[in-house]
Tab-separated table of C-alpha atoms in Angstrom:
chain	number	residue	atom	x	y	z
A	1	MET	CA	-44.150	-79.941	-28.774
A	2	GLU	CA	-47.146	-80.118	-31.040
A	3	PHE	CA	-49.271	-78.844	-28.176
A	4	ILE	CA	-47.169	-75.701	-27.860
A	5	GLN	CA	-47.270	-75.225	-31.602
A	6	THR	CA	-51.052	-75.430	-31.515
A	7	ILE	CA	-51.146	-72.860	-28.734
A	8	GLY	CA	-48.962	-70.585	-30.819
A	9	LEU	CA	-51.148	-71.094	-33.821
A	10	LEU	CA	-54.377	-70.416	-31.937
A	11	LEU	CA	-52.899	-67.302	-30.372
A	12	GLN	CA	-51.850	-66.067	-33.757
A	13	ARG	CA	-55.007	-66.790	-35.618
A	14	TYR	CA	-57.575	-66.011	-32.914
A	15	SER	CA	-55.759	-63.263	-31.013
A	16	SER	CA	-58.634	-60.882	-31.689
A	17	PHE	CA	-61.019	-63.323	-29.921
A	18	PHE	CA	-58.843	-63.502	-26.841
A	19	ALA	CA	-58.173	-59.757	-26.852
A	20	ASP	CA	-61.874	-59.043	-27.046
A	21	GLY	CA	-62.507	-61.503	-24.215
A	22	VAL	CA	-59.838	-59.950	-22.022
A	23	ARG	CA	-61.242	-56.505	-22.649
A	24	ASN	CA	-64.743	-57.541	-21.663
A	25	THR	CA	-63.539	-59.458	-18.617
A	26	LEU	CA	-61.579	-56.444	-17.430
A	27	VAL	CA	-64.526	-54.120	-17.998
A	28	ILE	CA	-66.821	-56.389	-15.985
A	29	ALA	CA	-64.270	-56.916	-13.216
A	30	ALA	CA	-63.314	-53.250	-12.957
A	31	PHE	CA	-66.882	-52.019	-12.744
A	32	SER	CA	-67.855	-54.776	-10.329
A	33	VAL	CA	-64.966	-54.044	-7.977
A	34	LEU	CA	-65.589	-50.317	-8.176
A	35	LEU	CA	-69.314	-50.540	-7.515
A	36	GLY	CA	-68.910	-53.427	-5.104
A	37	THR	CA	-66.429	-51.418	-3.054
A	38	LEU	CA	-68.550	-48.289	-3.107
A	39	PHE	CA	-71.681	-50.074	-1.924
A	40	GLY	CA	-69.635	-52.391	0.274
A	41	VAL	CA	-68.477	-49.399	2.322
A	42	PHE	CA	-72.069	-48.322	2.907
A	43	MET	CA	-73.107	-51.889	3.606
A	44	ALA	CA	-70.317	-52.218	6.181
A	45	ILE	CA	-71.414	-48.986	7.858
A	46	ALA	CA	-75.000	-50.245	7.950
A	47	ARG	CA	-73.818	-53.601	9.263
A	48	MET	CA	-72.051	-51.903	12.196
A	49	SER	CA	-74.851	-49.409	12.762
A	50	LYS	CA	-76.433	-49.024	16.168
A	51	ILE	CA	-79.777	-48.533	14.435
A	52	LYS	CA	-81.363	-51.968	14.585
A	53	PRO	CA	-83.318	-52.092	11.272
A	54	ARG	CA	-80.263	-50.989	9.286
A	55	LYS	CA	-78.102	-53.559	10.966
A	56	ILE	CA	-80.633	-56.318	10.391
A	57	ILE	CA	-81.170	-55.505	6.725
A	58	ALA	CA	-77.424	-55.350	6.088
A	59	THR	CA	-76.797	-58.584	7.969
A	60	VAL	CA	-79.536	-60.432	6.099
A	61	TYR	CA	-78.268	-59.118	2.765
A	62	ILE	CA	-74.672	-60.082	3.465
A	63	GLU	CA	-75.535	-63.521	4.781
A	64	PHE	CA	-77.916	-64.244	1.929
A	65	ILE	CA	-75.546	-63.147	-0.828
A	66	ARG	CA	-72.636	-65.021	0.692
A	67	GLY	CA	-74.768	-68.091	1.186
A	68	THR	CA	-76.040	-68.443	-2.378
A	69	PRO	CA	-74.109	-69.215	-5.572
A	70	LEU	CA	-73.144	-66.317	-7.814
A	71	MET	CA	-74.507	-68.342	-10.710
A	72	VAL	CA	-77.986	-68.325	-9.175
A	73	GLN	CA	-77.776	-64.601	-8.433
A	74	LEU	CA	-76.721	-63.871	-11.994
A	75	MET	CA	-79.477	-65.999	-13.552
A	76	PHE	CA	-81.984	-64.490	-11.159
A	77	ILE	CA	-81.123	-60.992	-12.290
A	78	PHE	CA	-80.808	-61.700	-15.999
A	79	TYR	CA	-83.593	-64.236	-16.556
A	80	GLY	CA	-85.692	-63.885	-13.415
A	81	LEU	CA	-86.239	-60.161	-13.039
A	82	PRO	CA	-87.550	-59.593	-16.598
A	83	MET	CA	-90.328	-62.074	-15.744
A	84	VAL	CA	-91.678	-59.541	-13.270
A	85	GLY	CA	-91.133	-56.654	-15.643
A	86	ILE	CA	-87.746	-55.448	-14.439
A	87	THR	CA	-85.429	-55.205	-17.424
A	88	PHE	CA	-82.181	-53.512	-18.205
A	89	PRO	CA	-82.623	-51.128	-21.126
A	90	ASP	CA	-80.699	-51.491	-24.348
A	91	ILE	CA	-78.524	-48.571	-25.239
A	92	ALA	CA	-77.936	-48.310	-28.946
A	93	TRP	CA	-74.323	-47.140	-28.923
A	94	ILE	CA	-73.173	-49.706	-26.349
A	95	PRO	CA	-73.493	-53.181	-27.826
A	96	ASN	CA	-75.047	-55.748	-25.525
A	97	PHE	CA	-75.651	-53.184	-22.811
A	98	SER	CA	-78.468	-55.054	-21.091
A	99	ARG	CA	-76.342	-58.173	-20.707
A	100	PHE	CA	-73.367	-56.213	-19.427
A	101	ALA	CA	-75.570	-54.290	-17.031
A	102	ALA	CA	-77.062	-57.486	-15.618
A	103	GLY	CA	-73.603	-59.031	-15.298
A	104	ILE	CA	-72.126	-56.011	-13.577
A	105	VAL	CA	-75.101	-55.605	-11.255
A	106	ALA	CA	-74.971	-59.254	-10.209
A	107	MET	CA	-71.183	-59.234	-9.765
A	108	SER	CA	-71.154	-56.005	-7.798
A	109	MET	CA	-74.067	-56.995	-5.587
A	110	ASN	CA	-72.140	-60.142	-4.837
A	111	SER	CA	-68.829	-58.393	-4.295
A	112	CYS	CA	-70.512	-55.758	-2.128
A	113	ALA	CA	-71.396	-58.376	0.483
A	114	TYR	CA	-67.859	-59.722	0.644
A	115	VAL	CA	-66.290	-56.256	0.706
A	116	ALA	CA	-68.630	-55.252	3.539
A	117	GLU	CA	-67.482	-58.227	5.586
A	118	ILE	CA	-63.829	-57.483	4.825
A	119	ILE	CA	-64.225	-53.896	5.977
A	120	ARG	CA	-66.213	-54.806	9.069
A	121	SER	CA	-63.801	-57.468	10.235
A	122	GLY	CA	-60.861	-55.170	9.459
A	123	ILE	CA	-62.296	-52.451	11.651
A	124	GLN	CA	-63.313	-54.785	14.419
A	125	ALA	CA	-59.871	-56.355	14.453
A	126	VAL	CA	-58.439	-53.056	15.666
A	127	ASP	CA	-57.967	-53.276	19.425
A	128	LYS	CA	-60.939	-51.768	21.268
A	129	GLY	CA	-58.537	-49.911	23.536
A	130	GLN	CA	-57.534	-47.668	20.636
A	131	MET	CA	-61.047	-46.303	20.341
A	132	GLU	CA	-61.426	-46.033	24.105
A	133	ALA	CA	-58.190	-44.106	24.470
A	134	ALA	CA	-59.230	-41.656	21.766
A	135	ARG	CA	-62.670	-41.214	23.312
A	136	SER	CA	-61.192	-40.742	26.781
A	137	ILE	CA	-59.128	-37.834	25.495
A	138	GLY	CA	-62.310	-36.197	24.270
A	139	PHE	CA	-62.400	-37.053	20.587
A	140	THR	CA	-65.831	-37.790	19.138
A	141	TYR	CA	-66.650	-41.227	17.737
A	142	GLY	CA	-66.160	-39.930	14.188
A	143	GLU	CA	-62.847	-38.256	14.937
A	144	SER	CA	-61.551	-41.346	16.726
A	145	MET	CA	-62.587	-43.508	13.806
A	146	LYS	CA	-60.907	-41.279	11.245
A	147	MET	CA	-57.726	-40.534	13.161
A	148	VAL	CA	-56.991	-43.747	14.984
A	149	VAL	CA	-59.118	-46.743	14.004
A	150	LEU	CA	-59.454	-46.496	10.221
A	151	PRO	CA	-55.746	-45.948	9.497
A	152	GLN	CA	-55.057	-49.153	11.409
A	153	ALA	CA	-58.003	-50.982	9.865
A	154	VAL	CA	-56.756	-50.237	6.348
A	155	LYS	CA	-53.711	-52.370	7.032
A	156	ASN	CA	-55.969	-55.286	7.942
A	157	ILE	CA	-58.330	-54.639	5.063
A	158	LEU	CA	-55.944	-54.230	2.164
A	159	PRO	CA	-54.654	-57.818	1.850
A	160	ALA	CA	-58.158	-59.309	2.015
A	161	PHE	CA	-59.360	-56.652	-0.342
A	162	GLY	CA	-56.678	-57.620	-2.843
A	163	ASN	CA	-57.880	-61.208	-2.643
A	164	GLU	CA	-61.402	-60.040	-3.356
A	165	PHE	CA	-60.221	-58.206	-6.453
A	166	VAL	CA	-58.485	-61.314	-7.710
A	167	THR	CA	-61.569	-63.384	-6.920
A	168	VAL	CA	-63.775	-61.025	-8.914
A	169	ILE	CA	-61.534	-61.369	-11.973
A	170	LYS	CA	-61.763	-65.136	-11.777
A	171	GLU	CA	-65.437	-65.366	-10.869
A	172	SER	CA	-66.350	-63.021	-13.687
A	173	SER	CA	-65.905	-65.995	-16.022
A	174	ILE	CA	-69.378	-66.993	-14.896
A	175	VAL	CA	-71.000	-64.138	-16.842
A	176	SER	CA	-70.300	-66.101	-20.026
A	177	VAL	CA	-73.454	-68.083	-19.245
A	178	ILE	CA	-75.636	-65.050	-19.980
A	179	GLY	CA	-73.872	-64.434	-23.249
A	180	ILE	CA	-71.379	-61.747	-22.357
A	181	GLY	CA	-68.341	-62.061	-24.569
A	182	ASP	CA	-65.787	-62.304	-21.769
A	183	LEU	CA	-62.588	-64.310	-21.956
A	184	MET	CA	-64.326	-67.584	-21.129
A	185	PHE	CA	-67.034	-66.964	-23.729
A	186	ARG	CA	-64.523	-66.110	-26.426
A	187	THR	CA	-62.452	-69.151	-25.514
A	188	ASN	CA	-65.555	-71.266	-26.129
A	189	ASP	CA	-65.896	-69.525	-29.496
A	190	VAL	CA	-62.373	-70.549	-30.398
A	191	ILE	CA	-63.077	-74.120	-29.286
A	192	ALA	CA	-66.280	-74.192	-31.337
A	193	VAL	CA	-64.400	-73.135	-34.450
A	194	THR	CA	-61.239	-75.211	-34.044
A	195	TYR	CA	-62.244	-78.192	-31.856
A	196	ARG	CA	-58.942	-77.610	-30.052
A	197	SER	CA	-60.276	-77.415	-26.507
A	198	LEU	CA	-57.158	-78.249	-24.529
A	199	PRO	CA	-54.811	-75.646	-26.024
A	200	ALA	CA	-57.571	-73.030	-26.086
A	201	LEU	CA	-58.364	-73.583	-22.424
A	202	ALA	CA	-54.655	-73.532	-21.611
A	203	ILE	CA	-54.439	-70.118	-23.217
A	204	ALA	CA	-57.454	-68.909	-21.248
A	205	ALA	CA	-55.955	-70.191	-18.002
A	206	LEU	CA	-52.660	-68.479	-18.710
A	207	ILE	CA	-54.365	-65.193	-19.493
A	208	TYR	CA	-56.484	-65.380	-16.339
A	209	PHE	CA	-53.380	-66.156	-14.351
A	210	ALA	CA	-51.510	-63.237	-15.874
A	211	MET	CA	-54.347	-60.887	-14.937
A	212	THR	CA	-54.671	-62.109	-11.361
A	213	PHE	CA	-50.916	-62.306	-10.873
A	214	VAL	CA	-50.350	-58.760	-12.032
A	215	SER	CA	-53.138	-57.400	-9.856
A	216	SER	CA	-52.048	-59.280	-6.760
A	217	ARG	CA	-48.472	-58.034	-7.272
A	218	LEU	CA	-49.738	-54.484	-7.595
A	219	ILE	CA	-51.727	-54.816	-4.389
A	220	ALA	CA	-48.788	-56.381	-2.567
A	221	ALA	CA	-46.665	-53.422	-3.636
A	222	ALA	CA	-49.303	-51.026	-2.300
A	223	GLU	CA	-49.316	-52.928	0.989
A	224	ARG	CA	-45.570	-52.710	1.326
A	225	LYS	CA	-45.728	-49.007	0.719
A	226	MET	CA	-48.322	-48.617	3.472
A	227	HIS	CA	-46.209	-50.506	5.953
A	228	HIS	CA	-43.267	-48.259	5.297
A	229	GLU	CA	-45.267	-45.147	5.995
B	1	MET	CA	-61.668	-25.789	52.140
B	2	SER	CA	-61.993	-28.881	50.086
B	3	GLU	CA	-64.051	-28.935	46.938
B	4	VAL	CA	-65.928	-31.896	45.554
B	5	ILE	CA	-64.765	-32.732	42.010
B	6	ILE	CA	-66.670	-35.977	41.442
B	7	GLU	CA	-69.767	-37.115	43.222
B	8	VAL	CA	-71.098	-40.611	42.595
B	9	LYS	CA	-74.719	-41.162	43.580
B	10	ASN	CA	-76.389	-44.582	43.777
B	11	LEU	CA	-74.339	-45.945	40.894
B	12	SER	CA	-75.319	-49.415	39.695
B	13	LYS	CA	-74.018	-51.273	36.681
B	14	SER	CA	-75.153	-54.606	35.319
B	15	PHE	CA	-73.889	-56.613	32.384
B	16	GLY	CA	-76.928	-58.620	31.390
B	17	SER	CA	-78.101	-60.313	34.562
B	18	LEU	CA	-74.766	-59.871	36.302
B	19	GLU	CA	-74.762	-56.911	38.659
B	20	VAL	CA	-71.191	-55.640	38.898
B	21	LEU	CA	-71.759	-52.458	40.875
B	22	HIS	CA	-74.481	-52.148	43.464
B	23	ASN	CA	-75.768	-48.744	44.498
B	24	ILE	CA	-72.417	-47.053	45.062
B	25	SER	CA	-72.203	-43.526	46.445
B	26	THR	CA	-69.041	-41.622	47.238
B	27	THR	CA	-67.291	-38.320	46.592
B	28	PHE	CA	-63.813	-37.333	45.474
B	29	GLN	CA	-62.245	-34.032	46.538
B	30	ARG	CA	-60.018	-31.883	44.375
B	31	GLY	CA	-56.379	-32.725	45.007
B	32	GLU	CA	-57.134	-36.103	46.525
B	33	VAL	CA	-55.196	-39.218	45.528
B	34	VAL	CA	-57.478	-42.195	46.006
B	35	SER	CA	-56.575	-45.838	45.487
B	36	ILE	CA	-59.185	-48.427	44.748
B	37	ILE	CA	-58.208	-51.951	45.724
B	38	GLY	CA	-60.036	-55.239	45.873
B	39	PRO	CA	-60.208	-58.738	44.436
B	40	SER	CA	-60.535	-59.221	40.669
B	41	GLY	CA	-64.098	-59.233	39.512
B	42	GLY	CA	-65.051	-56.959	42.372
B	43	GLY	CA	-65.993	-54.131	40.010
B	44	LYS	CA	-62.970	-51.812	40.412
B	45	SER	CA	-62.315	-51.261	36.716
B	46	THR	CA	-66.010	-51.021	35.894
B	47	PHE	CA	-66.405	-48.372	38.589
B	48	LEU	CA	-63.515	-46.358	37.202
B	49	ARG	CA	-64.772	-46.693	33.617
B	50	CYS	CA	-68.170	-45.432	34.706
B	51	LEU	CA	-66.587	-42.192	35.933
B	52	ASN	CA	-65.865	-41.037	32.359
B	53	LEU	CA	-68.751	-42.994	30.896
B	54	LEU	CA	-66.657	-45.514	28.986
B	55	GLU	CA	-69.253	-47.751	30.626
B	56	THR	CA	-72.764	-46.396	30.801
B	57	PRO	CA	-74.187	-46.809	34.304
B	58	THR	CA	-77.364	-48.860	34.503
B	59	SER	CA	-78.712	-46.426	37.089
B	60	GLY	CA	-77.497	-43.643	39.331
B	61	SER	CA	-75.622	-40.480	38.473
B	62	ILE	CA	-72.121	-39.126	38.298
B	63	PHE	CA	-71.597	-35.437	38.953
B	64	PHE	CA	-68.374	-34.047	37.577
B	65	GLU	CA	-67.677	-30.486	38.655
B	66	GLY	CA	-71.379	-30.096	39.302
B	67	THR	CA	-72.652	-31.522	36.001
B	68	ASN	CA	-74.523	-34.801	35.920
B	69	LEU	CA	-72.668	-36.710	33.198
B	70	CYS	CA	-75.582	-39.125	32.848
B	71	GLY	CA	-78.026	-36.271	32.260
B	72	LYS	CA	-79.715	-35.650	28.931
B	73	GLY	CA	-78.018	-33.301	26.480
B	74	VAL	CA	-74.624	-33.475	28.198
B	75	ASP	CA	-71.715	-33.302	25.755
B	76	ILE	CA	-69.611	-36.076	27.209
B	77	ASN	CA	-66.720	-35.325	24.868
B	78	LEU	CA	-66.354	-31.919	26.449
B	79	HIS	CA	-66.124	-33.373	29.952
B	80	ARG	CA	-63.822	-36.195	28.952
B	81	GLN	CA	-61.234	-33.586	28.013
B	82	LYS	CA	-61.087	-32.757	31.723
B	83	ILE	CA	-61.003	-36.386	32.850
B	84	GLY	CA	-57.738	-38.036	31.864
B	85	MET	CA	-57.483	-41.793	31.687
B	86	VAL	CA	-54.547	-44.173	31.729
B	87	PHE	CA	-55.185	-47.776	30.745
B	88	GLN	CA	-53.723	-51.098	31.761
B	89	GLN	CA	-52.864	-51.834	28.134
B	90	PHE	CA	-51.447	-48.307	27.572
B	91	ASN	CA	-53.457	-47.869	24.368
B	92	LEU	CA	-51.033	-45.546	22.659
B	93	PHE	CA	-52.259	-44.911	19.121
B	94	ASN	CA	-50.372	-47.519	17.116
B	95	ASN	CA	-50.549	-45.542	13.898
B	96	MET	CA	-48.804	-42.477	15.335
B	97	ASN	CA	-45.360	-41.817	16.684
B	98	VAL	CA	-44.860	-40.663	20.246
B	99	MET	CA	-44.972	-36.968	19.422
B	100	LYS	CA	-48.205	-37.328	17.436
B	101	ASN	CA	-49.723	-39.386	20.235
B	102	LEU	CA	-48.991	-36.562	22.612
B	103	THR	CA	-50.000	-33.598	20.474
B	104	ALA	CA	-53.111	-34.959	18.724
B	105	GLY	CA	-55.434	-34.041	21.589
B	106	PRO	CA	-54.007	-30.611	22.451
B	107	VAL	CA	-53.826	-29.566	18.790
B	108	LYS	CA	-57.124	-30.961	17.491
B	109	ILE	CA	-59.283	-30.497	20.581
B	110	ARG	CA	-57.624	-27.700	22.506
B	111	LYS	CA	-56.722	-25.846	19.294
B	112	MET	CA	-53.196	-25.366	20.562
B	113	SER	CA	-50.601	-24.491	17.941
B	114	GLU	CA	-48.532	-27.449	16.728
B	115	ALA	CA	-45.338	-25.714	17.893
B	116	GLU	CA	-46.599	-25.029	21.387
B	117	ALA	CA	-47.977	-28.547	21.794
B	118	GLN	CA	-44.652	-30.016	20.709
B	119	GLU	CA	-42.756	-27.794	23.057
B	120	ARG	CA	-44.904	-28.822	26.011
B	121	ALA	CA	-44.795	-32.475	25.007
B	122	LEU	CA	-41.028	-32.389	24.780
B	123	ALA	CA	-40.694	-30.746	28.181
B	124	LEU	CA	-42.810	-33.475	29.747
B	125	LEU	CA	-41.013	-36.246	27.863
B	126	GLU	CA	-37.842	-34.864	29.353
B	127	LYS	CA	-39.377	-35.095	32.815
B	128	VAL	CA	-40.234	-38.760	32.396
B	129	GLY	CA	-36.859	-39.476	30.822
B	130	LEU	CA	-38.025	-40.192	27.285
B	131	ALA	CA	-37.076	-37.024	25.402
B	132	ASP	CA	-35.054	-39.074	22.899
B	133	ARG	CA	-38.019	-41.288	21.968
B	134	SER	CA	-40.313	-38.685	20.479
B	135	ASP	CA	-40.020	-40.116	16.947
B	136	ALA	CA	-40.485	-43.741	18.000
B	137	PHE	CA	-43.630	-45.712	17.252
B	138	PRO	CA	-45.400	-47.592	20.048
B	139	TYR	CA	-44.199	-50.993	18.844
B	140	GLN	CA	-40.626	-49.837	19.354
B	141	LEU	CA	-41.163	-49.076	23.037
B	142	SER	CA	-41.138	-51.178	26.193
B	143	GLY	CA	-44.254	-51.441	28.321
B	144	GLY	CA	-42.870	-49.085	30.934
B	145	GLN	CA	-41.993	-46.509	28.297
B	146	LYS	CA	-45.438	-46.800	26.723
B	147	GLN	CA	-47.159	-46.271	30.027
B	148	ARG	CA	-45.064	-43.231	30.935
B	149	ILE	CA	-45.963	-41.751	27.558
B	150	ALA	CA	-49.620	-42.610	28.054
B	151	ILE	CA	-49.534	-40.703	31.338
B	152	VAL	CA	-47.942	-37.719	29.620
B	153	ARG	CA	-50.540	-37.894	26.832
B	154	SER	CA	-53.340	-37.746	29.328
B	155	PHE	CA	-51.661	-35.014	31.388
B	156	LEU	CA	-51.096	-32.782	28.341
B	157	MET	CA	-54.845	-32.276	28.053
B	158	GLU	CA	-54.608	-30.482	31.413
B	159	PRO	CA	-57.285	-32.609	33.020
B	160	ASP	CA	-58.826	-31.790	36.387
B	161	VAL	CA	-58.715	-35.419	37.418
B	162	MET	CA	-56.819	-38.455	36.153
B	163	LEU	CA	-58.125	-42.001	36.264
B	164	PHE	CA	-55.662	-44.892	36.306
B	165	ASP	CA	-56.964	-48.354	35.438
B	166	GLU	CA	-54.402	-50.819	36.806
B	167	PRO	CA	-51.561	-48.870	35.200
B	168	THR	CA	-48.822	-51.312	36.238
B	169	SER	CA	-50.625	-54.642	35.888
B	170	ALA	CA	-49.422	-55.342	32.343
B	171	LEU	CA	-45.815	-54.428	33.087
B	172	ASP	CA	-42.788	-56.576	33.713
B	173	PRO	CA	-41.754	-56.269	37.367
B	174	GLU	CA	-38.631	-54.238	36.617
B	175	MET	CA	-40.702	-51.607	34.841
B	176	ILE	CA	-43.301	-51.073	37.514
B	177	GLY	CA	-41.025	-48.770	39.474
B	178	GLU	CA	-40.516	-46.269	36.678
B	179	VAL	CA	-44.253	-45.893	36.134
B	180	LEU	CA	-45.058	-45.622	39.840
B	181	GLY	CA	-42.313	-42.993	40.075
B	182	VAL	CA	-44.034	-40.849	37.462
B	183	MET	CA	-47.363	-41.290	39.224
B	184	LYS	CA	-45.826	-40.317	42.538
B	185	ASN	CA	-44.415	-37.132	41.044
B	186	LEU	CA	-47.801	-36.418	39.564
B	187	ALA	CA	-49.460	-36.869	42.947
B	188	GLU	CA	-47.022	-34.403	44.461
B	189	THR	CA	-48.068	-31.718	41.980
B	190	GLY	CA	-51.538	-31.813	43.503
B	191	MET	CA	-53.237	-33.630	40.626
B	192	THR	CA	-56.503	-35.312	41.596
B	193	MET	CA	-55.959	-39.021	40.951
B	194	ILE	CA	-58.174	-42.065	41.210
B	195	VAL	CA	-56.114	-45.206	40.851
B	196	VAL	CA	-57.311	-48.778	40.529
B	197	THR	CA	-54.269	-50.740	41.574
B	198	HIS	CA	-52.768	-53.929	42.899
B	199	GLU	CA	-49.720	-52.050	44.148
B	200	MET	CA	-50.416	-51.994	47.859
B	201	ARG	CA	-47.268	-49.992	48.599
B	202	PHE	CA	-48.458	-47.259	46.262
B	203	ALA	CA	-51.930	-47.301	47.791
B	204	ARG	CA	-50.562	-47.080	51.289
B	205	GLU	CA	-47.769	-44.592	50.773
B	206	VAL	CA	-48.844	-42.319	47.957
B	207	SER	CA	-52.619	-42.202	48.095
B	208	SER	CA	-54.301	-40.286	50.863
B	209	ARG	CA	-57.362	-42.488	50.886
B	210	THR	CA	-58.068	-46.071	49.891
B	211	ILE	CA	-61.335	-47.674	48.903
B	212	PHE	CA	-61.842	-51.424	49.181
B	213	LEU	CA	-64.307	-52.385	46.486
B	214	ASP	CA	-65.650	-55.891	46.821
B	215	GLN	CA	-68.676	-57.679	45.372
B	216	GLY	CA	-69.927	-54.489	43.778
B	217	ILE	CA	-69.981	-52.330	46.902
B	218	ILE	CA	-67.581	-50.098	48.801
B	219	ALA	CA	-66.791	-52.353	51.700
B	220	GLU	CA	-64.317	-50.013	53.356
B	221	ASP	CA	-63.231	-46.443	52.644
B	222	LYS	CA	-60.663	-44.744	54.854
B	223	PRO	CA	-57.421	-42.797	54.924
B	224	SER	CA	-54.885	-45.206	53.456
B	225	ARG	CA	-52.699	-45.761	56.551
B	226	GLU	CA	-55.715	-46.442	58.675
B	227	LEU	CA	-57.167	-48.877	56.176
B	228	PHE	CA	-53.954	-50.849	55.922
B	229	ASP	CA	-53.064	-50.719	59.627
B	230	HIS	CA	-56.519	-51.267	61.037
B	231	PRO	CA	-58.712	-53.016	58.495
B	232	GLU	CA	-62.159	-53.807	59.851
B	233	ASN	CA	-64.048	-55.546	57.074
B	234	GLU	CA	-63.427	-59.245	57.221
B	235	ARG	CA	-63.035	-59.724	53.492
B	236	LEU	CA	-60.569	-56.838	53.446
B	237	ILE	CA	-58.560	-58.507	56.198
B	238	SER	CA	-58.367	-61.757	54.259
B	239	PHE	CA	-57.658	-59.860	51.005
B	240	LEU	CA	-54.761	-58.002	52.612
B	241	LYS	CA	-53.408	-61.240	54.031
B	242	LYS	CA	-53.292	-62.692	50.534
B	243	VAL	CA	-51.669	-59.759	48.786
B	244	LEU	CA	-49.259	-58.399	51.397
């Protein structure tokens, strides 16, 4: 009972902390998914390319990113790159821009690799006969892809893609280590001020859950709509 | 009188170190119905798939209406429009209903008007007894229905030759008849057909000529009746014993 009261109290008194954290988490996640998807599409195309060097570079990138911890990638970009003179500029009217930029770059580079694999496996899961039938009628590779393969691939891709989105929201908590004021960071602030770690963390967990739950429901609804079409 | 539509010259095809087709040469005349029979793994399907370059030959050439399809600068998409193909697994486009499956090619490639394509498609659906299924999606159809529609889809492109890759092998026995019936009607219209098949009755009765493809070569190639009544090749004799 007291626990719930404490939660209520923390929410009341430190709501601006949590709200700020949520806002920053959503900004990071949204940009990362957006950029990750954009570059992931190109990465997937390169990965399936018949041109050897492209394919090799994409494969190496994807394997390397998926095989190393996001934490290392993030630290590498934020602490490592400045050592060799590569820094993110500060922009006066956006507070903390260089941190945000590093966080978003690391998250989207990471997400890009996963999205590329999702797209590739989604396309390759479409029966080869579909492409062959389209080609045998006289459609070009591009036309066959657009008309027959991709519409079917989207149905394979969407569920995994939704998972990726949810994963990005959760994994974004890691950017707190480079001092971005995301939900996790702000939760730590609240703990530092109040020494009430358990209720504060419970609040953070609930908020994360609410965000992932809402987004996965939205994606599930989109999927259902696709299946009806 | 007769006119060569496809000429195959010294065709070889290897997958890695495995040579599937060995130096095959033959010709197909316009209006001919040719069956290709033989044991599995003998290269029948690979041979057929080489004819429209779904498989790229390792060496040799394929002349279609005088053009070497393997030549440089050949627009294969253009020629494929004239070479219909029907697959064992039907391969109807799963994301389109029957009507869209049928009209996509004529409308997008042949630049036919949507209305005309639909009209023609409907007339042919009627012929194969599926006029009421034009709004159905592939997953709602039986194998036999899918294959009849696949044949119509290929035919609607007005090809000069149609290739059939084991068109009845994936069908339940009671559905084989309906598909063979459509193919028989097609043969009677004078369509040039090359059919890889395990249906010996079809080979013998409908096709004018049968090729026995075995171990990557044409082991015997004769008018169908002759091949079935007087087989000479020893492996053909033992093959026929097994399947008849």
